[in-house]
Amino acid sequence: MSDPRREDPFASHTGPRPRNVVTIPAMSSDSSLSASMGGSILPSRSLMMSSMVVSAAESSQKLNAASSNIAQLRISNMNLHGRDDEIKLLRGKLREMIKKGKEDNNRAAEDDVGSPSSANKSAKKSFNNMILVEGDAGTGKSALISKGLGGPASKLGYILAKGKFDDRMRCPLSGFSDAMANLVKHIEKNRTGKMKMSAALIRDKLQDEFNREELEQIRSVLPECVGLFESSIDERRRTKVALPSLSEAVLERDISFSSLGSALRRRSPAVVTGKEAISRTQFTIRRLLKIICSHLKGVVLFIDDMHWSDKATLELLRSIVLDGEIPNLLIVGAYREDEVPDNLQLASYIQDLEQMNVSITQIKIGNLNADGVCPFVAEALGMDDEDDNVKTLANITHKKTEGNPFFVLMFLISLYDEKLIQYNFGAMKWTWDDDAVNSKIVTDNV
């Protein structure tokens, strides 16, 4: 019989949120200031009045705070609405990753005892899983991945490491470097229990496997990962490798991946430039990932805004996806569908992987329909989505925003700011005038 206290990591939580509870403190007495009468201790009249005044003031403050909270839109950490099919698909891929990890572990155990043959071993290698989520701006791609996939992954002990490309900083490998930095921070921050043991094993393995030249390569393109090596040097003192300071490494983050050969040549004349240097650096990064992922239950590498990605990142990701030696790794990317034509490299990258028979799970999300907007509006107002008034407001909101989740949110905020929706403390619910809401003029950016 299953324990009801154990929570299913794949279960969705869409139930009602608990309401604010106001606790009115009980009146207390101070025995040191009380008069003793007939063997009993009673508070003086002045003390009783003072306690009542203090209690009333505290209760008033709490009631005012609770009233203020009630009269606010509930738009923080909202549930996902209208994405049930997409969530199911994402979590299905996570289950496949778990299954693949177990199969790889069993295969490794068989190899240790001399079975199967090396030919069968190579034939069983498979590509890493990859998911690409596409959709227009504001459709909730990042929220879908972070909540729909990140929640159950975290409960299983997996790490979701997110990186993001920035249109204002077109730096090669910036999105991938950002994700790796978050992965390292998670390892360094959670040094307790099994994670502490995993972190120590990772540091020791990295120290044993990488030479100075390879450390230089990693430092040049992934400066935040230097912390893993520095920790091993500080704690074990088992290597004589002299790493440059982190501040110097950060300055070289802006070095172009294509000019990596010249950057390395300034430090070591023996480094080969050109395509060979890039290929060797990709191989070094894959070895780094292999060591990290081998000592963790699982890693989900999420790279957002890939429509602003660069050629170096796409080539590196392709080499990682095609490397069947990296275990327990799921790569997830998100991009704006309407901006892909402007990034021919991304379109070509996806096409190349498909031609190589790499299994890519592509999820396309669009705007919400009216049925999806209704629970969205209901949650923001803390009301029942079966309420006819909520349905009417949701229909108006859908018409005004076309169901774009970001625009729905901005529209509700604008209604609140303009007092077109207000909380009625007498009726204990939100009220509004449908005609006034319907007549509101909506700009292109709400």
Short mmCIF file of N, CA, C and O in Angstrom, two decimals, residues 29-45 47:
data_model
loop_
_atom_site.label_atom_id
_atom_site.label_comp_id
_atom_site.label_asym_id
_atom_site.label_seq_id
_atom_site.Cartn_x
_atom_site.Cartn_y
_atom_site.Cartn_z
N SER A 29 -1.59 38.69 30.43
CA SER A 29 -1.36 39.48 31.64
C SER A 29 0.09 39.36 32.07
O SER A 29 0.74 38.35 31.83
N ASP A 30 0.57 40.36 32.73
CA ASP A 30 1.94 40.36 33.23
C ASP A 30 1.88 40.19 34.75
O ASP A 30 1.48 41.09 35.48
N SER A 31 2.28 39.00 35.25
CA SER A 31 2.14 38.70 36.67
C SER A 31 3.00 39.61 37.53
O SER A 31 2.71 39.82 38.70
N SER A 32 4.07 40.13 36.97
CA SER A 32 4.95 40.99 37.76
C SER A 32 4.29 42.31 38.10
O SER A 32 4.71 43.00 39.03
N LEU A 33 3.27 42.69 37.33
CA LEU A 33 2.58 43.95 37.58
C LEU A 33 1.18 43.72 38.14
O LEU A 33 0.37 44.64 38.23
N SER A 34 0.84 42.50 38.46
CA SER A 34 -0.50 42.17 38.95
C SER A 34 -0.55 42.27 40.47
O SER A 34 0.46 42.11 41.16
N ALA A 35 -1.74 42.45 40.97
CA ALA A 35 -1.94 42.50 42.43
C ALA A 35 -2.37 41.14 42.93
O ALA A 35 -3.18 40.47 42.29
N SER A 36 -1.85 40.75 44.04
CA SER A 36 -2.20 39.45 44.63
C SER A 36 -3.38 39.63 45.55
O SER A 36 -3.33 40.42 46.50
N MET A 37 -4.47 38.92 45.28
CA MET A 37 -5.71 39.05 46.07
C MET A 37 -6.25 37.66 46.35
O MET A 37 -6.62 36.93 45.44
N GLY A 38 -6.25 37.33 47.62
CA GLY A 38 -6.83 36.06 48.03
C GLY A 38 -6.15 34.87 47.42
O GLY A 38 -6.79 33.86 47.14
N GLY A 39 -4.86 34.95 47.27
CA GLY A 39 -4.12 33.82 46.72
C GLY A 39 -4.19 33.72 45.23
O GLY A 39 -3.58 32.85 44.65
N SER A 40 -4.97 34.59 44.55
CA SER A 40 -5.05 34.54 43.10
C SER A 40 -4.37 35.76 42.52
O SER A 40 -4.31 36.81 43.14
N ILE A 41 -3.84 35.61 41.31
CA ILE A 41 -3.14 36.69 40.64
C ILE A 41 -4.04 37.25 39.56
O ILE A 41 -4.41 36.55 38.62
N LEU A 42 -4.43 38.53 39.68
CA LEU A 42 -5.31 39.16 38.71
C LEU A 42 -4.64 40.38 38.13
O LEU A 42 -3.93 41.11 38.84
N PRO A 43 -4.83 40.67 36.82
CA PRO A 43 -4.23 41.85 36.22
C PRO A 43 -4.95 43.09 36.70
O PRO A 43 -6.15 43.08 36.97
N SER A 44 -4.22 44.18 36.85
CA SER A 44 -4.83 45.43 37.23
C SER A 44 -5.69 45.95 36.10
O SER A 44 -5.54 45.56 34.95
N ARG A 45 -6.62 46.87 36.44
CA ARG A 45 -7.53 47.40 35.43
C ARG A 45 -6.77 48.15 34.34
O ARG A 45 -7.07 48.04 33.16
N LEU A 47 -3.67 47.65 33.43
CA LEU A 47 -2.94 46.70 32.61
C LEU A 47 -3.86 46.02 31.61
O LEU A 47 -3.52 45.78 30.46
#
